[in-house]
C-alpha positions as CSV (number, residue, x, y, z in Angstrom):
1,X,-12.1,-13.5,-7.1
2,X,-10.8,-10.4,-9.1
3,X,-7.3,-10.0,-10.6
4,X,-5.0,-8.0,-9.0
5,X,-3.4,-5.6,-12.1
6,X,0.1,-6.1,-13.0
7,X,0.6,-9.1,-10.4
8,X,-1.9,-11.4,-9.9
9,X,-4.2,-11.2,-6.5
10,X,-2.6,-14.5,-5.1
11,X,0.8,-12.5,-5.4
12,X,0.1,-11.7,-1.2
13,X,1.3,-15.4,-1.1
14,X,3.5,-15.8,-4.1
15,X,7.1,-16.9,-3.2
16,X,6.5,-16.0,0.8
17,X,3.7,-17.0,2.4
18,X,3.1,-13.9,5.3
19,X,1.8,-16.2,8.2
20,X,0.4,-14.1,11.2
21,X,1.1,-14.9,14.5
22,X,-1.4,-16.3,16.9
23,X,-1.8,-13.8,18.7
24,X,-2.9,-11.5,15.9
25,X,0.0,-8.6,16.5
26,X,0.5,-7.0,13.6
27,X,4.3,-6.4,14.3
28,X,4.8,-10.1,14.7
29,X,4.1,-11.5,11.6
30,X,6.4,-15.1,10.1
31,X,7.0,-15.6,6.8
32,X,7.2,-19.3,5.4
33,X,8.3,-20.9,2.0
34,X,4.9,-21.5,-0.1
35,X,5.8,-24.9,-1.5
36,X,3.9,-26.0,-4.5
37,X,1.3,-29.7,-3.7
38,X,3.3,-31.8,-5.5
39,X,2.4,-35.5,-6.3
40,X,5.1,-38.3,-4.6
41,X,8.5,-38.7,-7.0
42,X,9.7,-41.8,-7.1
43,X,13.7,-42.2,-8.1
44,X,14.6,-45.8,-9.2
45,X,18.4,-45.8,-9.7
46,X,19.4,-49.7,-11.7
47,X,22.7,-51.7,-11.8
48,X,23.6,-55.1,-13.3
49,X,22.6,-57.2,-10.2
50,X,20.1,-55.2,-8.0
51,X,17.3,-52.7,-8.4
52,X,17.0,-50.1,-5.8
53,X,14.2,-47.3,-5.0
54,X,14.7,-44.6,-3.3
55,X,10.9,-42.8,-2.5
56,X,11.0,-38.6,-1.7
57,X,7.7,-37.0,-0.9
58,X,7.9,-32.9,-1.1
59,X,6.4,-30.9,1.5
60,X,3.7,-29.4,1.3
61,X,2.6,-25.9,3.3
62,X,-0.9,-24.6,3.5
63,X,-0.9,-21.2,2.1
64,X,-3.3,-19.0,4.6
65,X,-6.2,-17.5,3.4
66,X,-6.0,-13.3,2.1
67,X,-7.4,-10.9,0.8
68,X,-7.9,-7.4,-0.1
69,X,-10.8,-5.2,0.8
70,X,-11.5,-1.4,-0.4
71,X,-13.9,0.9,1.4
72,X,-14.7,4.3,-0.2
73,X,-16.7,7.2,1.2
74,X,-20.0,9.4,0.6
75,X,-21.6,8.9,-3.0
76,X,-23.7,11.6,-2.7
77,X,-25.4,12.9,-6.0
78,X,-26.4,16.8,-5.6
79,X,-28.2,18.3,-8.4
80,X,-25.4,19.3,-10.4
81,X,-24.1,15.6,-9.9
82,X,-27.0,15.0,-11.4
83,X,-26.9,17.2,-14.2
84,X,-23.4,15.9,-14.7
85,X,-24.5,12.0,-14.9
86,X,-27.9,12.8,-17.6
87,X,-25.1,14.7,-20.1
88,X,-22.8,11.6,-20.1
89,X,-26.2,10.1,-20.8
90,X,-27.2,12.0,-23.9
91,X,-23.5,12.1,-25.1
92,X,-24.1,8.0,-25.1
93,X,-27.3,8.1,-26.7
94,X,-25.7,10.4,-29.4
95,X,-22.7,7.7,-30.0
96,X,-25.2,4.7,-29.8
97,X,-24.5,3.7,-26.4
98,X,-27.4,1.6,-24.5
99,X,-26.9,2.9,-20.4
100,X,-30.5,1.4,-19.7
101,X,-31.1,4.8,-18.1
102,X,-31.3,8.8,-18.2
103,X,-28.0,9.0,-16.4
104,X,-25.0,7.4,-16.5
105,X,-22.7,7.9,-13.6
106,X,-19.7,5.9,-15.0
107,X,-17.5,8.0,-16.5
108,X,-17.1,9.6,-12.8
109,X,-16.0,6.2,-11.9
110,X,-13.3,5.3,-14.5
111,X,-10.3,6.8,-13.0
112,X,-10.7,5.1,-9.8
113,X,-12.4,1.6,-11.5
114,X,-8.8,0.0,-11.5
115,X,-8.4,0.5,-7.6
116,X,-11.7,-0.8,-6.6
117,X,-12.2,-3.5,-8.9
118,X,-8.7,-4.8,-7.8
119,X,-10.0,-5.7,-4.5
120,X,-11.5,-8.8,-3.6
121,X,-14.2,-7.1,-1.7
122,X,-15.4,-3.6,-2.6
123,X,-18.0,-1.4,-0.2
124,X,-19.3,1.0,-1.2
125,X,-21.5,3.7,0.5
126,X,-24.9,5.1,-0.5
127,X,-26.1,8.1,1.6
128,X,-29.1,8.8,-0.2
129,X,-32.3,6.7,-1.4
130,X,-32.2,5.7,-5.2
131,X,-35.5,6.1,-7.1
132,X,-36.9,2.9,-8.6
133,X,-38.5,4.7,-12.0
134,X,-36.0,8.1,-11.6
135,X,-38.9,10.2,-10.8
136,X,-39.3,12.6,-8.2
137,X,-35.2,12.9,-8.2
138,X,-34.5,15.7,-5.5
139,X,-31.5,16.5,-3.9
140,X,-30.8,18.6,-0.4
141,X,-32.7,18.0,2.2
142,X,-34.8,15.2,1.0
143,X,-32.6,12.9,-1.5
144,X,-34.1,11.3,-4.3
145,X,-31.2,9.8,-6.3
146,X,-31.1,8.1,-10.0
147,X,-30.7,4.3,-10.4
148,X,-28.3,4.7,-12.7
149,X,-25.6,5.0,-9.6
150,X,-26.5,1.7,-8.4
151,X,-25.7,-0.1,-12.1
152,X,-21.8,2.4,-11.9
153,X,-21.1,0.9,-8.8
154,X,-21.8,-2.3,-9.9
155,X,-19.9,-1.6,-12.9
156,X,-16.6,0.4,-11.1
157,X,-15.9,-2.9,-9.3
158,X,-18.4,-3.1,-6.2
159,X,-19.5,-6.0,-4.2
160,X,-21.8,-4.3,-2.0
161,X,-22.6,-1.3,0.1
162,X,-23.6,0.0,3.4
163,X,-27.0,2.2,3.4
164,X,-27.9,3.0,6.7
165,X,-26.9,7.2,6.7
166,X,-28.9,10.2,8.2
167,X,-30.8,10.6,4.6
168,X,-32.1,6.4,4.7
169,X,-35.6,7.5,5.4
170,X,-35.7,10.9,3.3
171,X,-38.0,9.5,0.9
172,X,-39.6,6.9,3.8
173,X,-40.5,3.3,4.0
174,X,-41.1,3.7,0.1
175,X,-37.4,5.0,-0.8
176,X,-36.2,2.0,1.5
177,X,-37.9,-0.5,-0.7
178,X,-36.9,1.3,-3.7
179,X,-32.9,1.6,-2.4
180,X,-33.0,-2.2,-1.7
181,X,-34.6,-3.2,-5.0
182,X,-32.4,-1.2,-7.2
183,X,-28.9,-2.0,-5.3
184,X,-30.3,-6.0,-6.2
185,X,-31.3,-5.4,-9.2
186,X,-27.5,-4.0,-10.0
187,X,-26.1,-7.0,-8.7
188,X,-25.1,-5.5,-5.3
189,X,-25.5,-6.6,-1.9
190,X,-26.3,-3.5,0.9
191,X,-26.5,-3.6,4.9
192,X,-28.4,-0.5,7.2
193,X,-31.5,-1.6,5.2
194,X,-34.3,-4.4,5.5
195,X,-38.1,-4.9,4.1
196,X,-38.8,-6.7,6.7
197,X,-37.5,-7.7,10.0
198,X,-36.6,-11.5,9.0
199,X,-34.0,-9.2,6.2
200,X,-33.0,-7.6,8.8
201,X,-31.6,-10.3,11.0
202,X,-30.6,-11.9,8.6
203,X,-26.6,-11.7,8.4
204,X,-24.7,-10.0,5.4
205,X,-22.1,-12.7,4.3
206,X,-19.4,-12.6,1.7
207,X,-17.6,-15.3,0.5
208,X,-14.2,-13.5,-0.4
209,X,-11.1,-16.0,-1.4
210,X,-12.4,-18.8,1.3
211,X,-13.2,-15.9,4.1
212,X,-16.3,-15.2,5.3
213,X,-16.8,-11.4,6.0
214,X,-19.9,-10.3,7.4
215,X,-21.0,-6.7,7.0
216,X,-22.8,-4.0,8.9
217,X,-24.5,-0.9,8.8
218,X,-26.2,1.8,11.0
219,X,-26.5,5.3,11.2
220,X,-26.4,8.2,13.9
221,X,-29.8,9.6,13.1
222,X,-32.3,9.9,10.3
223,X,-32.5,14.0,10.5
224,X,-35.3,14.1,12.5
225,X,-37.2,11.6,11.0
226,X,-39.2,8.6,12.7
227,X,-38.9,5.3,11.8
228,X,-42.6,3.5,12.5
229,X,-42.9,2.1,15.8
230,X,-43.9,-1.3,14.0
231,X,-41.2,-1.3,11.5
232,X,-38.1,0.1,13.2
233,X,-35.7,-2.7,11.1
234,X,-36.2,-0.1,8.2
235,X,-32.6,1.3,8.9
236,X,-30.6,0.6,11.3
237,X,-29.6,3.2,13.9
238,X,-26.5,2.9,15.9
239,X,-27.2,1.0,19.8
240,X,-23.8,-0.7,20.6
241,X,-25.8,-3.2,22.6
242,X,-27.9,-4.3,19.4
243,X,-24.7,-3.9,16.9
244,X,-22.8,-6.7,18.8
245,X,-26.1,-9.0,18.6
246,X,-26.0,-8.4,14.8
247,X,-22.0,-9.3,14.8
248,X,-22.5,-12.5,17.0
249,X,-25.5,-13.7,15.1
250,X,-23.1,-13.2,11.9
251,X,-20.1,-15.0,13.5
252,X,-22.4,-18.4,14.8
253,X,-23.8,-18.1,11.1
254,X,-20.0,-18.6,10.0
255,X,-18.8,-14.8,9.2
256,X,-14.8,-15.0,10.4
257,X,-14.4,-11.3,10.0
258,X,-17.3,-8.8,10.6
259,X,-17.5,-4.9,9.3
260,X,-18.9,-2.2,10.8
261,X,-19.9,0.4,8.9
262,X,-20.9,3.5,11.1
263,X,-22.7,6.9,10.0
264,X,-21.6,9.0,12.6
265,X,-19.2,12.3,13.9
266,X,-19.6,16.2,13.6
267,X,-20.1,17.4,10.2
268,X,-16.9,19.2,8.6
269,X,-15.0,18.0,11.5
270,X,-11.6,16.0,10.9
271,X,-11.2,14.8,14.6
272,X,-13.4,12.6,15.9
273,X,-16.2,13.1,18.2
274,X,-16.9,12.0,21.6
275,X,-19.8,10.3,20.7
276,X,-17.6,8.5,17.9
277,X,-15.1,7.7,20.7
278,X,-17.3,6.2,22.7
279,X,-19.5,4.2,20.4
280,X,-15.8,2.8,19.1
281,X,-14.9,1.8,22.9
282,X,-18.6,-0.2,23.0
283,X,-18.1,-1.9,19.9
284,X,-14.9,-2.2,18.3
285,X,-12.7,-3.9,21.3
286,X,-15.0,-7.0,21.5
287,X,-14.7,-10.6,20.0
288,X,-17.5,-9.6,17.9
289,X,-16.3,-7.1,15.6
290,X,-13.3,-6.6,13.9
291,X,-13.1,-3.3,11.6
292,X,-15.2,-0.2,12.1
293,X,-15.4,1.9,8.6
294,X,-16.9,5.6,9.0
295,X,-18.6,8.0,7.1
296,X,-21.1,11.1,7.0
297,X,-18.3,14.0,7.9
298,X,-17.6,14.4,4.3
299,X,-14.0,15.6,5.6
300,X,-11.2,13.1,5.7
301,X,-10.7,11.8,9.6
302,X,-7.6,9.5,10.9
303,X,-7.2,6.0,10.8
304,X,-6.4,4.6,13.8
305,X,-6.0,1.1,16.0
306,X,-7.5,-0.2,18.9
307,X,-5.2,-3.3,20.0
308,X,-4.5,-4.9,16.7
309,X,-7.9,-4.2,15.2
310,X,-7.9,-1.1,13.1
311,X,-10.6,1.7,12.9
312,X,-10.8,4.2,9.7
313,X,-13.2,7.0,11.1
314,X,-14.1,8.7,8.3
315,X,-13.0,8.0,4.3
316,X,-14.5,12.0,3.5
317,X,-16.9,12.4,0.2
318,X,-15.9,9.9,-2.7
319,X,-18.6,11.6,-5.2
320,X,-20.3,15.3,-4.2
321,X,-20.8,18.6,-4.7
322,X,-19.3,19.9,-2.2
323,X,-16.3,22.8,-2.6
324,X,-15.1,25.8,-1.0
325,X,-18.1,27.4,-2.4
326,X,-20.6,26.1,0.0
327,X,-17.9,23.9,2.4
328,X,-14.4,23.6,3.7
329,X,-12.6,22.2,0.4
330,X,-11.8,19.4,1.8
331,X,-15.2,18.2,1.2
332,X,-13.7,17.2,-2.3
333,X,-11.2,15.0,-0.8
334,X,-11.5,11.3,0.1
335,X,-9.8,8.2,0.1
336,X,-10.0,4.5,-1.0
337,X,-9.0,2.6,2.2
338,X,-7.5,-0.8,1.5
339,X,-7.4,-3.3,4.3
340,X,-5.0,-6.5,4.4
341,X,-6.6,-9.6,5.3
342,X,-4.3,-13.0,6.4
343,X,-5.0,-16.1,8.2
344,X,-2.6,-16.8,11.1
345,X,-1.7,-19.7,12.4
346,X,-4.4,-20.5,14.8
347,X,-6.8,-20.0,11.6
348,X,-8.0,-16.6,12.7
349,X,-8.5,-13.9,10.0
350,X,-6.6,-10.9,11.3
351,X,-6.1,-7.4,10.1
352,X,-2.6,-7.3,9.1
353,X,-2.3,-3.4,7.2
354,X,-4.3,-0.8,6.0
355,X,-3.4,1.3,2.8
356,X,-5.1,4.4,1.0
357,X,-5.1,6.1,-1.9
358,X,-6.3,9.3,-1.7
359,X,-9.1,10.9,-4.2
360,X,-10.0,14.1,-5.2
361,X,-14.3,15.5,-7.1
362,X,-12.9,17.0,-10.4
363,X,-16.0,19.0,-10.4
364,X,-14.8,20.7,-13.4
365,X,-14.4,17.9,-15.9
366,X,-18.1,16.6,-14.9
367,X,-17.6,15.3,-11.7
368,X,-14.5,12.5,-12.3
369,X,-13.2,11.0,-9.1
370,X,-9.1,11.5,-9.5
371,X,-6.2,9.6,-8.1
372,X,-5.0,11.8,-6.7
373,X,-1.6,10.2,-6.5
374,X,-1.6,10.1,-10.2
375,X,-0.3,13.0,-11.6
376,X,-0.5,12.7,-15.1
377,X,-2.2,15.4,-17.8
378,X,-5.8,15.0,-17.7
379,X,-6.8,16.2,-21.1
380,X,-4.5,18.4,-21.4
381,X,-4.4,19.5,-17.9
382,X,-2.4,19.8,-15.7
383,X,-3.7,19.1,-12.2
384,X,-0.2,18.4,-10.1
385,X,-0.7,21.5,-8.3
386,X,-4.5,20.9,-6.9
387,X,-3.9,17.1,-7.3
388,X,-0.9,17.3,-4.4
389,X,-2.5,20.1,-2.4
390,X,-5.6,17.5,-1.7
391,X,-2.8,14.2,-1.7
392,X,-1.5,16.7,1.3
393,X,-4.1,17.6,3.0
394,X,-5.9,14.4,3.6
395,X,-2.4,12.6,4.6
396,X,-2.4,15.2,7.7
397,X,-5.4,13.9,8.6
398,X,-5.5,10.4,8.1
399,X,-1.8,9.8,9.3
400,X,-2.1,11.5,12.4
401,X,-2.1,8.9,14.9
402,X,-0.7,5.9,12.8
403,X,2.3,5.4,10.7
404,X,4.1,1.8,8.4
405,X,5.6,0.8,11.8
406,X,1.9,0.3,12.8
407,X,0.8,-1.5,9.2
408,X,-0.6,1.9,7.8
409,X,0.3,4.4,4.8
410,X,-0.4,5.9,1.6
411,X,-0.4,3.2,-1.5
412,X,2.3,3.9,-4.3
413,X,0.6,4.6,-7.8
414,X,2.2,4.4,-10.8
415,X,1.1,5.4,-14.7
416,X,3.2,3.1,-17.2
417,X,2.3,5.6,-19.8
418,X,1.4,9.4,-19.2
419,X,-2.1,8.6,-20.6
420,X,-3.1,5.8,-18.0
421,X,-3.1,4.5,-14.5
422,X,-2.2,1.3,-13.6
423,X,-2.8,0.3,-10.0
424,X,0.8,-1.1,-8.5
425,X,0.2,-0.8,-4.7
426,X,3.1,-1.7,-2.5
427,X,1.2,-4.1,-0.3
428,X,4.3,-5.9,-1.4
429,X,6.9,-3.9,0.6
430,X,5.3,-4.6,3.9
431,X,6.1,-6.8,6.5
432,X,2.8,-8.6,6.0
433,X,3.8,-9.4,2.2
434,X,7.5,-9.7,-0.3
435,X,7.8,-10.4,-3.6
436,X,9.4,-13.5,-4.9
């Protein structure tokens, strides 16, 4: 379990326990007093001629289970990504620094590393193939990207990731493999690939704080590509019917709370395709699955609920190369969608909130992925300006259809210095969680 900066990650049940209703409705949640297991006191109160004792037990409340999950969007390494990642490289090779590889992707990551590794379960998103040995790197149409960004995620905070995406089979059966072997080798977990079709029925189970979460992944289309008719568990390609197998055979293998992560929509597009419309009434309303997480757009799309389960359609590019030069600049905005996870009474895990923080590809200082909600000087500059235009434009998007009334908004971010950031969301202020 990771620590929660500033207030520990058990603070979601320190002083108040946030206890959700039965009936899962995020509106409806109870809040108990979290009393302390305490061992029986026994009071013995003595006078000259009798001995009396007098025996109180404390009561003791269960806390329910939490926690935190953080979904970020496309890491999608273009050449000059690339380029960016092999300086930081030789800079460390010139100051002694052992990476274990031609490219080091972590300094991109440092900014948003207190977010994500705050979580208690971190996903991450590949879009491309990683190269086992770094050679034959290539970038659009047919990725090829270094190992090196498996060991930063790993290193940023991530548990896992999702890897089915329209570029899984750019490199074929042999950049599966590769993907697969490099994301374990990291110390990562992925779903959308398998070696072999046992791997790929097998479920995808996280132990987070006492829950079991079960992940998925699939993808819209592989470009074109053909999966071999013998081996079609290579990636997994979106069929609702075949999604909700995955999700039951993860529930009767004890997953409380499954994931889907879907590649899918119109590329560039901030609303929502029909074909994403549909494939979220198939899938998302059943007993099967409870969260849908989107990517592939590389624009920002809203977040939205079905009942009381939530959907986030598309969390836009977290890492690219993507600007107005080539793309609508919102393809340098994203998002780090936090999602609030409690135990109600009935001992269901139920979606109680959904927070993000929104990110912006400083592709000018080698690719950094900002806070955007943290304003402060970045070496000396001074990015309010393009930091709030892209804070601005992804809350358009992304708060279209929900607001807090509906357990959804912006996180708070605060720097206790101008020099750092120092995650201090305000899970705290909502109805699913107080303070002492």
């Amino acid at each position: 379990m990771k620590d929660w900066i500033l207030v520990g990650a058990q603070a979601l049940v320190v002083g108040t326990v946030a206890l959700a209703c039965s009936n899962g409705d995020t509106d409806a949640v109870l809040f108990a007093p979290a009393v302390e297991t305490d061992s029986t006191t026994t009071v013995t109160e003595t006078n000259t001629t009798t001995t009396a004792a007098t025996t109180t037990t404390t009561t003791t409340t269960t806390r329910p289970r939490t926690a935190i999950l953080a979904f970020t969007g496309d890491l999608l390494p273009h050449g000059p990504v690339r380029s960016a990642a092999a300086a930081y490289a030789s800079a460390d090779s010139e100051t002694g620094t052992d990476v274990g590889s031609g490219y080091d992707f972590g300094p991109m990551f440092e900014e948003v590393r207190p977010v994500i590794s705050a979580a208690d379960l971190a996903i991450c998103h590949f879009e491309t193939p990683l190269s086992r040995d770094d050679t034959s790197l290539s970038g659009y149409p047919l990725f090829n990207s270094p190992r090196g960004l498996a060991s930063a995620a790993r290193q940023a905070g991530y548990d896992g990731c999702s890897t089915a995406s329209n570029h899984s089979f750019d490199r074929n059966a042999a950049g599966v493999f590769s993907t697969i072997e490099v994301i374990e080798e990291a110390g990562l977990r992925q779903a959308g690939m398998a070696r072999s079709h046992l791997e790929d029925i097998t479920p995808v189970i996280y132990q987070v704080n006492g829950i079991a979460v079960g992940h998925l992944s699939a993808t819209y289309s592989l470009n074109g590509l053909v999966l071999p008719s013998d081996r079609g568990y290579l990636v997994d390609l979106i069929d609702p019917e075949s999604i909700l197998f995955e999700a039951r055979a993860a529930k009767e293998a004890g997953a409380e709370f499954v994931i889907v992560s879907l590649q899918w929509g119109n590329e560039y597009q901030s609303t929502p395709s029909a074909a994403q419309d549909r494939w979220l009434s198939e899938i998302l309303p059943s007993d099967e699955v409870d969260l849908i997480v989107g990517h592939h757009v590389h624009v920002v799309q809203p977040v939205d609920r079905v009942g009381d389960e939530f959907v986030i359609f598309g969390l836009g590019n977290f890492l690219s190369n993507q600007s107005a030069n080539c793309c609508p600049v919102a393809t340098q905005d994203g998002m780090i969608a936090l999602v609030a996870l409690v135990e109600g009474l009935d001992g269901e895990i139920n979606t109680v909130g959904v927070q993000y923080v929104p990110t912006w590809v400083d592709r000018e200082a080698g690719y950094v992925i900002r806070n955007a909600l943290d304003l402060s000087l970045r070496d000396g500059r001074d990015l309010t300006e393009t930091l709030t235009a892209s804070a601005a434009r992804t809350a358009e998007v992304v708060e279209s259809r929900l607001d807090e009334s509906d357990g959804f908004g912006v996180a708070y971010w605060t720097s206790s210095d101008a020099g750092s950031s120092v995650a201090a969301f305000d899970f705290f202020s909502r109805p699913w969680r107080a303070l002492p």
